[in-house]
Coordinates of N, CA and C in Angstrom, one line a residue:
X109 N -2.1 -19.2 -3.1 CA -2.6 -18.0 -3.9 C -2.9 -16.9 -2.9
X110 N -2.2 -16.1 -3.3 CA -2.7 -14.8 -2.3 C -4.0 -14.1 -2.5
X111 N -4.6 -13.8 -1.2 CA -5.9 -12.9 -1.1 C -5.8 -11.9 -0.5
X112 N -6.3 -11.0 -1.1 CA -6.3 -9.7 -0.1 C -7.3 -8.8 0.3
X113 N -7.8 -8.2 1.6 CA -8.9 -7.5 1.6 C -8.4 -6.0 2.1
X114 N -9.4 -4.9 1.5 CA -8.2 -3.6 2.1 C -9.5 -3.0 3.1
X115 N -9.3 -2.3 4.2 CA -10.3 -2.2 4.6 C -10.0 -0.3 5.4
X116 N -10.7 0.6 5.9 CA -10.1 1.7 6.2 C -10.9 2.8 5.4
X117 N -10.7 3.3 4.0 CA -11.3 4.2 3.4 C -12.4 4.8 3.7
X118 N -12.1 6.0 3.0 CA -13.6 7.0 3.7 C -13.0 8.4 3.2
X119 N -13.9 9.3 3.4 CA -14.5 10.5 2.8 C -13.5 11.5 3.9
X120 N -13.1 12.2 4.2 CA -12.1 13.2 4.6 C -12.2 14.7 4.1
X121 N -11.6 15.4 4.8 CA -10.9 16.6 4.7 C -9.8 17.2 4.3
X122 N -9.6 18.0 3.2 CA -8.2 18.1 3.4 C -7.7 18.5 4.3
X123 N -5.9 17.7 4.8 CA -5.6 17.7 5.9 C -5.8 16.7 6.9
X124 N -6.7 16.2 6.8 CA -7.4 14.8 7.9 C -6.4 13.5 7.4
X125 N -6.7 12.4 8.2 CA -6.1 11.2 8.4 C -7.1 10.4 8.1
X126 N -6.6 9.1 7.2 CA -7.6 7.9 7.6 C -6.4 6.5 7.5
X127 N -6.3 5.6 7.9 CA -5.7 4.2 8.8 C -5.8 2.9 7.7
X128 N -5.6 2.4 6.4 CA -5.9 1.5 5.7 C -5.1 0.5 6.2
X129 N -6.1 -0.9 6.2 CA -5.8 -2.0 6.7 C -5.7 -3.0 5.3
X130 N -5.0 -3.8 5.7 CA -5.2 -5.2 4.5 C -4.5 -6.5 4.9
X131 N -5.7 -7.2 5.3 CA -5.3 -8.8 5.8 C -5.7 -9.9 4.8
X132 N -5.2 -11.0 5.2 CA -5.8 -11.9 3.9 C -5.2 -13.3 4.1
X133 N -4.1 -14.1 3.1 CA -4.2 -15.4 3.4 C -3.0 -15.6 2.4
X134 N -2.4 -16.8 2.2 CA -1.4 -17.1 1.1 C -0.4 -16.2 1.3
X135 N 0.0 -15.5 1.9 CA 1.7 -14.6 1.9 C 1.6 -14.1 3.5
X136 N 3.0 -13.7 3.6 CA 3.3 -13.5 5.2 C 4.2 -12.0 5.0
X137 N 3.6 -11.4 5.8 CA 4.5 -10.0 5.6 C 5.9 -10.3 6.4
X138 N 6.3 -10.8 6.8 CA 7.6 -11.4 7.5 C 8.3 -12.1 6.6
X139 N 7.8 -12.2 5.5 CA 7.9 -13.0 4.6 C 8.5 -12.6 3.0
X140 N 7.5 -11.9 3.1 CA 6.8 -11.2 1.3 C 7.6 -9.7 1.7
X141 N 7.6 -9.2 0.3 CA 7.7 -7.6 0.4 C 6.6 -7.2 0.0
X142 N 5.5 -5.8 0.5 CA 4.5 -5.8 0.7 C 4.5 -4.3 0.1
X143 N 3.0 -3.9 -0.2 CA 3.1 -2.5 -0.9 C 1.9 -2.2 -0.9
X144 N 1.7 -1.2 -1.2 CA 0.3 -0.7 -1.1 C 0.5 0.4 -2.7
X145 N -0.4 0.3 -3.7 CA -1.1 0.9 -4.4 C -2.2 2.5 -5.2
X146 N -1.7 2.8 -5.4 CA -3.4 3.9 -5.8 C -3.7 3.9 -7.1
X147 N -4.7 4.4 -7.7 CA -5.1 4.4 -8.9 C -6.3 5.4 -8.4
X148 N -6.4 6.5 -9.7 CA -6.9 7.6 -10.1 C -7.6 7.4 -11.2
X149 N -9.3 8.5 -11.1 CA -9.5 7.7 -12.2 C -8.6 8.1 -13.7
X150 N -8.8 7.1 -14.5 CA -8.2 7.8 -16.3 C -6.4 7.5 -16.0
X151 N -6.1 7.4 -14.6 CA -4.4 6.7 -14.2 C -4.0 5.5 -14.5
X152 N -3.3 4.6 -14.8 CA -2.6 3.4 -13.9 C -2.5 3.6 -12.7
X153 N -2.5 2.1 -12.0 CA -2.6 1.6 -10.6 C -1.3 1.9 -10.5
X154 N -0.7 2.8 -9.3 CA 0.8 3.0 -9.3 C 1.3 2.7 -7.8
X155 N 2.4 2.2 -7.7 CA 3.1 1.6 -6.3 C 3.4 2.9 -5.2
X156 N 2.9 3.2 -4.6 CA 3.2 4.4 -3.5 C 4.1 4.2 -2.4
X157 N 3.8 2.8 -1.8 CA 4.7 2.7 -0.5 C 5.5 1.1 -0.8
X158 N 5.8 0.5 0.1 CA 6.3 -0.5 0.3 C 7.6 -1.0 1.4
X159 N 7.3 -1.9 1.9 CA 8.4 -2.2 3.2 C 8.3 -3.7 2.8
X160 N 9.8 -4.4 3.2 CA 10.5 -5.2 2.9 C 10.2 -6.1 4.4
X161 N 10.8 -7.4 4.1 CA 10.9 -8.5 5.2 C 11.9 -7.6 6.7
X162 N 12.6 -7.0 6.2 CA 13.5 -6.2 7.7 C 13.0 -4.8 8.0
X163 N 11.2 -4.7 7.5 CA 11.0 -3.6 7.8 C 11.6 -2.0 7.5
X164 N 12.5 -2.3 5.8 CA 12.8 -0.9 5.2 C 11.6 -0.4 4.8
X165 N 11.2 0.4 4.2 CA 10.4 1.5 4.0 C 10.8 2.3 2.5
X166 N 10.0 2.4 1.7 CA 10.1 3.7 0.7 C 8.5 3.9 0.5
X167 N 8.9 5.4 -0.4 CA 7.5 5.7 -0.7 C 7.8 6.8 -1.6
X168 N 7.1 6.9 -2.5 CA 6.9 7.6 -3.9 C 6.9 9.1 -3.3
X169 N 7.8 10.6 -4.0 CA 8.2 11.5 -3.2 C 6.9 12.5 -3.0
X170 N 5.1 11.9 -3.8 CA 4.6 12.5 -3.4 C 3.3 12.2 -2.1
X171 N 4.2 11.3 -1.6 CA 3.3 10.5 -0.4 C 4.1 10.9 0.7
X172 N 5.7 11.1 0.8 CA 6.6 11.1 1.3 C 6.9 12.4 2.5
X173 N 6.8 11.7 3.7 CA 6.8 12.5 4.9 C 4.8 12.7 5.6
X174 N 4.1 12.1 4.4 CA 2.6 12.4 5.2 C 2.1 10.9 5.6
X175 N 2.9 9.5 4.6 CA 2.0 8.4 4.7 C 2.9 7.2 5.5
X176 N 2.6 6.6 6.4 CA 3.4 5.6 7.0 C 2.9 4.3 6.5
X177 N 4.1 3.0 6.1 CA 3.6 1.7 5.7 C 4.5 1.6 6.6
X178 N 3.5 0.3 7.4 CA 3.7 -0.5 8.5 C 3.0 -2.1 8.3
X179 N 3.3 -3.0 9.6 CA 3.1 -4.4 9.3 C 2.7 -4.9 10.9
X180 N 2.5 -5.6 11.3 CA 1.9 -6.4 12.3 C 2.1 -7.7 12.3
X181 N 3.0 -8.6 12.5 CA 4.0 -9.5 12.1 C 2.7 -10.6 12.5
X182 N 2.2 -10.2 14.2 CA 1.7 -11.4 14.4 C -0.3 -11.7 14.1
X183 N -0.3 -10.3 13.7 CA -1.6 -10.7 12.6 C -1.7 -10.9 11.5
X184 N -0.3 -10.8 10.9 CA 0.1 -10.8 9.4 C -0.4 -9.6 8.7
X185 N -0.9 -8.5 9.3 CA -1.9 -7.2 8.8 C -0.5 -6.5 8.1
X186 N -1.2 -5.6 7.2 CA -0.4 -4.1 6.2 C -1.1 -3.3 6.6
X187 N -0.5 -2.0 7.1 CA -1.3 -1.0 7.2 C -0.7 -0.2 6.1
X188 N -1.6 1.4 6.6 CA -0.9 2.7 5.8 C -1.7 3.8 6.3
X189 N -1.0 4.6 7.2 CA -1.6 5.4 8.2 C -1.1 6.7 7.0
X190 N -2.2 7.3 6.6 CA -2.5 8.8 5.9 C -2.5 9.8 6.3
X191 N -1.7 10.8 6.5 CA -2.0 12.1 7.3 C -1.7 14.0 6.8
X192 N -2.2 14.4 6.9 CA -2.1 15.8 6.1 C -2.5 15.5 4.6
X193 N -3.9 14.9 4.7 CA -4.2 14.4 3.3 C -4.5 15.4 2.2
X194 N -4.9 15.5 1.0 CA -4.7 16.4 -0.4 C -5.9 15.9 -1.5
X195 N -6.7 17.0 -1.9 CA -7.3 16.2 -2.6 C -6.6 15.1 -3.7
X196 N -5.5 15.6 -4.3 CA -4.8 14.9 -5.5 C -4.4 13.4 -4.5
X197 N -4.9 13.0 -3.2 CA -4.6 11.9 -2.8 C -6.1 10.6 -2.9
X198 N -7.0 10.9 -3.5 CA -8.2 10.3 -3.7 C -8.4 9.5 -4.9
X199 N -8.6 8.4 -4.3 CA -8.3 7.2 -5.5 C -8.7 5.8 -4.7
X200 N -8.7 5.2 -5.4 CA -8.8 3.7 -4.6 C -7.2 2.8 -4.3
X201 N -7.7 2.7 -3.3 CA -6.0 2.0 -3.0 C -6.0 0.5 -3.2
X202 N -5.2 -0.3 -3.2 CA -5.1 -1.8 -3.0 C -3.8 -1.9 -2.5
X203 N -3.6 -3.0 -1.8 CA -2.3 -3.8 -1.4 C -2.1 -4.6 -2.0
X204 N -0.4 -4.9 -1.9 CA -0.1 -6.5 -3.0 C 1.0 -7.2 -1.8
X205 N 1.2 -8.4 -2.4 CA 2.1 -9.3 -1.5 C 2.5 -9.6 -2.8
X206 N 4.0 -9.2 -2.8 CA 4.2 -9.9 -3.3 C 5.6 -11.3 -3.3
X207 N 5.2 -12.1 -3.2 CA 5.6 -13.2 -3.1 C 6.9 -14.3 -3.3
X208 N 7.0 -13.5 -4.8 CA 8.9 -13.7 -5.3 C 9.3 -12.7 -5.1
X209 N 9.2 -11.8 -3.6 CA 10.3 -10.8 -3.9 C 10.4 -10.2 -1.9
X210 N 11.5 -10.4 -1.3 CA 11.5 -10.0 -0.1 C 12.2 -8.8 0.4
X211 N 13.1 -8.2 -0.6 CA 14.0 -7.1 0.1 C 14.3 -6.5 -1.5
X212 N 15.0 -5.7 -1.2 CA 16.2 -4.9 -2.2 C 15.3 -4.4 -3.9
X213 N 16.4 -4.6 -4.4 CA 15.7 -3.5 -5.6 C 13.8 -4.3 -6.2
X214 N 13.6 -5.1 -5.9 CA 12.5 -5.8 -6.2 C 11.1 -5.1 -5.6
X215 N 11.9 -4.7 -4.3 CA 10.9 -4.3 -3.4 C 10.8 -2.6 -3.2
X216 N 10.5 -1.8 -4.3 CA 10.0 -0.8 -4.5 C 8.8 0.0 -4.7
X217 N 8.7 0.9 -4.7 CA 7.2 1.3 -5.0 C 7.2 1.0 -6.5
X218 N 8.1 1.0 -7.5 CA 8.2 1.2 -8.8 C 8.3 0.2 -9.1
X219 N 8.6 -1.2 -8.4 CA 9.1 -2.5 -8.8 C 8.1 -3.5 -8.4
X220 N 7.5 -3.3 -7.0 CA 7.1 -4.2 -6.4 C 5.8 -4.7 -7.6
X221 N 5.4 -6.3 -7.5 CA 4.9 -7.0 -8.6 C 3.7 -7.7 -7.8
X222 N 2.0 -7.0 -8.3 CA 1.4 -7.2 -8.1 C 0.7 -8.0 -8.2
X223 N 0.6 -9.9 -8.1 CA -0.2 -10.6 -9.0 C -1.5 -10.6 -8.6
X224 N -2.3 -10.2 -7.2 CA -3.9 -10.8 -7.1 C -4.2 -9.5 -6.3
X225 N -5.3 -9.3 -6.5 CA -5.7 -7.4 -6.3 C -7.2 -7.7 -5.8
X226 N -7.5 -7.2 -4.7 CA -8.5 -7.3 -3.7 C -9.2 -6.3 -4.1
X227 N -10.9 -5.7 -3.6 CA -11.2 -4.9 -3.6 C -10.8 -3.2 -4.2
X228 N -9.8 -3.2 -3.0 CA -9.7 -1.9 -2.4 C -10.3 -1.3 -1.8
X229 N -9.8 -0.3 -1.3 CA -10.5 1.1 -0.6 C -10.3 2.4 -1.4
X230 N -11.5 2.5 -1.2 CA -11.7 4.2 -1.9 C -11.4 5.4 -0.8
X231 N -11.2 6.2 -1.5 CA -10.1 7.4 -0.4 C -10.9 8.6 -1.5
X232 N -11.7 9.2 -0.4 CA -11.8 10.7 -0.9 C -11.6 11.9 0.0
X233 N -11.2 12.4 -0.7 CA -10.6 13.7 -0.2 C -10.5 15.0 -0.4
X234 N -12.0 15.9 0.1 CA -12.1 16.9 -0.1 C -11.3 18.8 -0.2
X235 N -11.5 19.6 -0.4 CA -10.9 20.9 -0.4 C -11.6 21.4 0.2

């Protein structure tokens, strides 16, 4: 069963950076196609980023060019390094593993298939 903890969030500026972590247990990012999350309130939880077992990369075109998703093979970590942030970027984030799915059309921000949802981190983001 996958677990996941997201760790990173915090209160910002518009413009500022913050570094979201998420480690946990049951899936391998070497493994799994992996993604990261946001949800607003009165939104659905929607797929923003995601990178595959060979290390492809997408991300939803309003994240696109400010937010890096990356992986740490040998601590099994997810990140998502934030940068030139917006208020309309404040929400709570989560990561997912997901599990039946390692590459290709599966593994999108729009596709990727969330089954067990951690915490999160909250992300706010002032004007």
């Amino acid at each position: 069963q996958v677990k996941v903890v997201e760790t990173g969030g915090g209160s910002v500026q518009a413009g500022g950076s913050l570094r979201l972590s998420c480690a946990g247990s049951g899936y391998s990012v070497s493994d799994n196609c992996m993604g990261w999350f946001r949800q607003t309130p009165g939104k659905e939880r929607e797929g923003i980023a995601t990178i595959d077992v060979y290390g492809t990369t997408m991300y939803t075109d309003g994240v696109k060019g400010r937010f890096t998703i990356s992986t740490n093979i040998a601590n099994n970590t997810l990140f998502l390094q934030m940068n030139s942030l917006k208020p309309e970027d404040s929400g709570m984030y989560y990561c997912a593993a997901d599990e039946y799915c390692r590459s290709g059309y599966c593994c999108r921000p729009d596709t990727i298939y969330g089954r067990s949802w951690g915490p999160g981190a909250q992300v706010n983001v002032s004007s």
